[in-house]
PDB file of C-alpha atoms in Angstrom:
ATOM      1  CA  MET E   1      35.788  11.766   6.048  1.00 48.00           C
ATOM      2  CA  GLY E   2      36.436  14.130   3.155  1.00 53.00           C
ATOM      3  CA  GLU E   3      33.665  12.780   0.989  1.00 63.00           C
ATOM      4  CA  SER E   4      31.050  14.317   3.193  1.00 67.00           C
ATOM      5  CA  ARG E   5      32.417  17.861   2.620  1.00 70.00           C
ATOM      6  CA  ASP E   6      33.014  17.200  -1.116  1.00 79.00           C
ATOM      7  CA  LEU E   7      29.195  16.372  -1.375  1.00 81.00           C
ATOM      8  CA  ASP E   8      28.294  19.347   0.558  1.00 81.00           C
ATOM      9  CA  GLU E   9      30.234  21.597  -1.799  1.00 84.00           C
ATOM     10  CA  LEU E  10      28.650  19.882  -4.651  1.00 84.00           C
ATOM     11  CA  LEU E  11      25.248  20.488  -3.530  1.00 82.00           C
ATOM     12  CA  ALA E  12      26.027  23.905  -2.495  1.00 83.00           C
ATOM     13  CA  HIS E  13      26.952  24.901  -6.064  1.00 85.00           C
ATOM     14  CA  ALA E  14      24.116  22.962  -7.668  1.00 82.00           C
ATOM     15  CA  HIS E  15      21.444  24.908  -9.387  1.00 84.00           C
ATOM     16  CA  ARG E  16      18.053  24.769  -7.712  1.00 81.00           C
ATOM     17  CA  VAL E  17      15.142  23.382  -9.780  1.00 79.00           C
ATOM     18  CA  ASP E  18      11.713  24.692  -8.920  1.00 76.00           C
ATOM     19  CA  ALA E  19       9.355  21.743 -10.010  1.00 69.00           C
ATOM     20  CA  GLN E  20       5.578  22.226 -10.114  1.00 71.00           C
ATOM     21  CA  PRO E  21       3.786  19.912  -7.625  1.00 72.00           C
ATOM     22  CA  HIS E  22       1.928  17.104  -9.284  1.00 77.00           C
ATOM     23  CA  THR E  23      -1.113  17.160  -7.048  1.00 85.00           C
ATOM     24  CA  VAL E  24      -3.497  15.637  -9.762  1.00 83.00           C
ATOM     25  CA  ARG E  25      -1.141  12.688 -10.417  1.00 85.00           C
ATOM     26  CA  ARG E  26      -0.782  12.128  -6.732  1.00 87.00           C
ATOM     27  CA  GLY E  27      -4.349  12.248  -6.283  1.00 87.00           C
ATOM     28  CA  VAL E  28      -5.062   9.823  -8.981  1.00 91.00           C
ATOM     29  CA  GLY E  29      -2.230   7.579  -7.470  1.00 92.00           C
ATOM     30  CA  LEU E  30      -3.557   7.677  -4.087  1.00 93.00           C
ATOM     31  CA  GLY E  31      -7.232   7.007  -5.261  1.00 95.00           C
ATOM     32  CA  VAL E  32      -6.092   3.818  -7.118  1.00 96.00           C
ATOM     33  CA  THR E  33      -4.023   2.657  -4.176  1.00 97.00           C
ATOM     34  CA  LEU E  34      -7.028   3.187  -1.875  1.00 97.00           C
ATOM     35  CA  LEU E  35      -9.229   1.299  -4.255  1.00 97.00           C
ATOM     36  CA  ALA E  36      -6.703  -1.497  -4.902  1.00 97.00           C
ATOM     37  CA  THR E  37      -6.102  -1.821  -1.041  1.00 98.00           C
ATOM     38  CA  GLY E  38      -9.943  -1.768  -0.318  1.00 97.00           C
ATOM     39  CA  GLY E  39     -10.420  -4.582  -2.895  1.00 97.00           C
ATOM     40  CA  LEU E  40      -7.760  -6.727  -1.454  1.00 97.00           C
ATOM     41  CA  VAL E  41      -9.236  -6.359   1.957  1.00 98.00           C
ATOM     42  CA  ALA E  42     -12.499  -7.086   0.881  1.00 97.00           C
ATOM     43  CA  CYS E  43     -11.208 -10.236  -0.955  1.00 97.00           C
ATOM     44  CA  ILE E  44      -9.473 -11.566   2.153  1.00 97.00           C
ATOM     45  CA  VAL E  45     -12.642 -10.730   4.467  1.00 97.00           C
ATOM     46  CA  LEU E  46     -14.768 -12.587   2.064  1.00 97.00           C
ATOM     47  CA  GLY E  47     -12.559 -15.517   1.708  1.00 97.00           C
ATOM     48  CA  ILE E  48     -12.341 -15.888   5.597  1.00 97.00           C
ATOM     49  CA  ALA E  49     -16.218 -15.453   5.864  1.00 97.00           C
ATOM     50  CA  GLN E  50     -16.484 -18.209   3.222  1.00 96.00           C
ATOM     51  CA  GLY E  51     -14.128 -20.533   4.824  1.00 92.00           C
ATOM     52  CA  LEU E  52     -15.776 -20.167   8.342  1.00 93.00           C
ATOM     53  CA  LEU E  53     -19.102 -20.729   6.680  1.00 94.00           C
ATOM     54  CA  LEU E  54     -17.929 -23.957   4.922  1.00 90.00           C
ATOM     55  CA  THR E  55     -16.464 -24.954   8.112  1.00 88.00           C
ATOM     56  CA  PHE E  56     -19.508 -24.408  10.129  1.00 91.00           C
ATOM     57  CA  VAL E  57     -21.874 -26.155   7.545  1.00 89.00           C
ATOM     58  CA  SER E  58     -19.475 -29.311   7.428  1.00 87.00           C
ATOM     59  CA  LEU E  59     -19.406 -29.382  11.168  1.00 87.00           C
ATOM     60  CA  LEU E  60     -23.231 -29.364  11.294  1.00 85.00           C
ATOM     61  CA  SER E  61     -23.536 -31.780   8.488  1.00 83.00           C
ATOM     62  CA  GLY E  62     -21.147 -34.171  10.456  1.00 82.00           C
ATOM     63  CA  ILE E  63     -23.187 -33.623  13.634  1.00 71.00           C
ATOM     64  CA  TRP E  64     -26.539 -34.145  12.129  1.00 60.00           C
ATOM     65  CA  PRO E  65     -26.303 -36.281   9.201  1.00 57.00           C
ATOM     66  CA  SER E  66     -29.454 -36.497   6.829  1.00 56.00           C
TER      67      SER E  66
END
């Protein structure tokens, strides 16, 4: 249990570092992440729609052969 107190003392004596927020980098990262997620969702939805369309067409072909 002494380790927790040692860590508290170490953190109490540590020098505080004031870093500037990286708002532009975070914004670009968020934008890229949202675009990638949107693209992935679009691919999934298009794949499902294509699969359903092909299934429907194959079922119609089987029911009403030419």
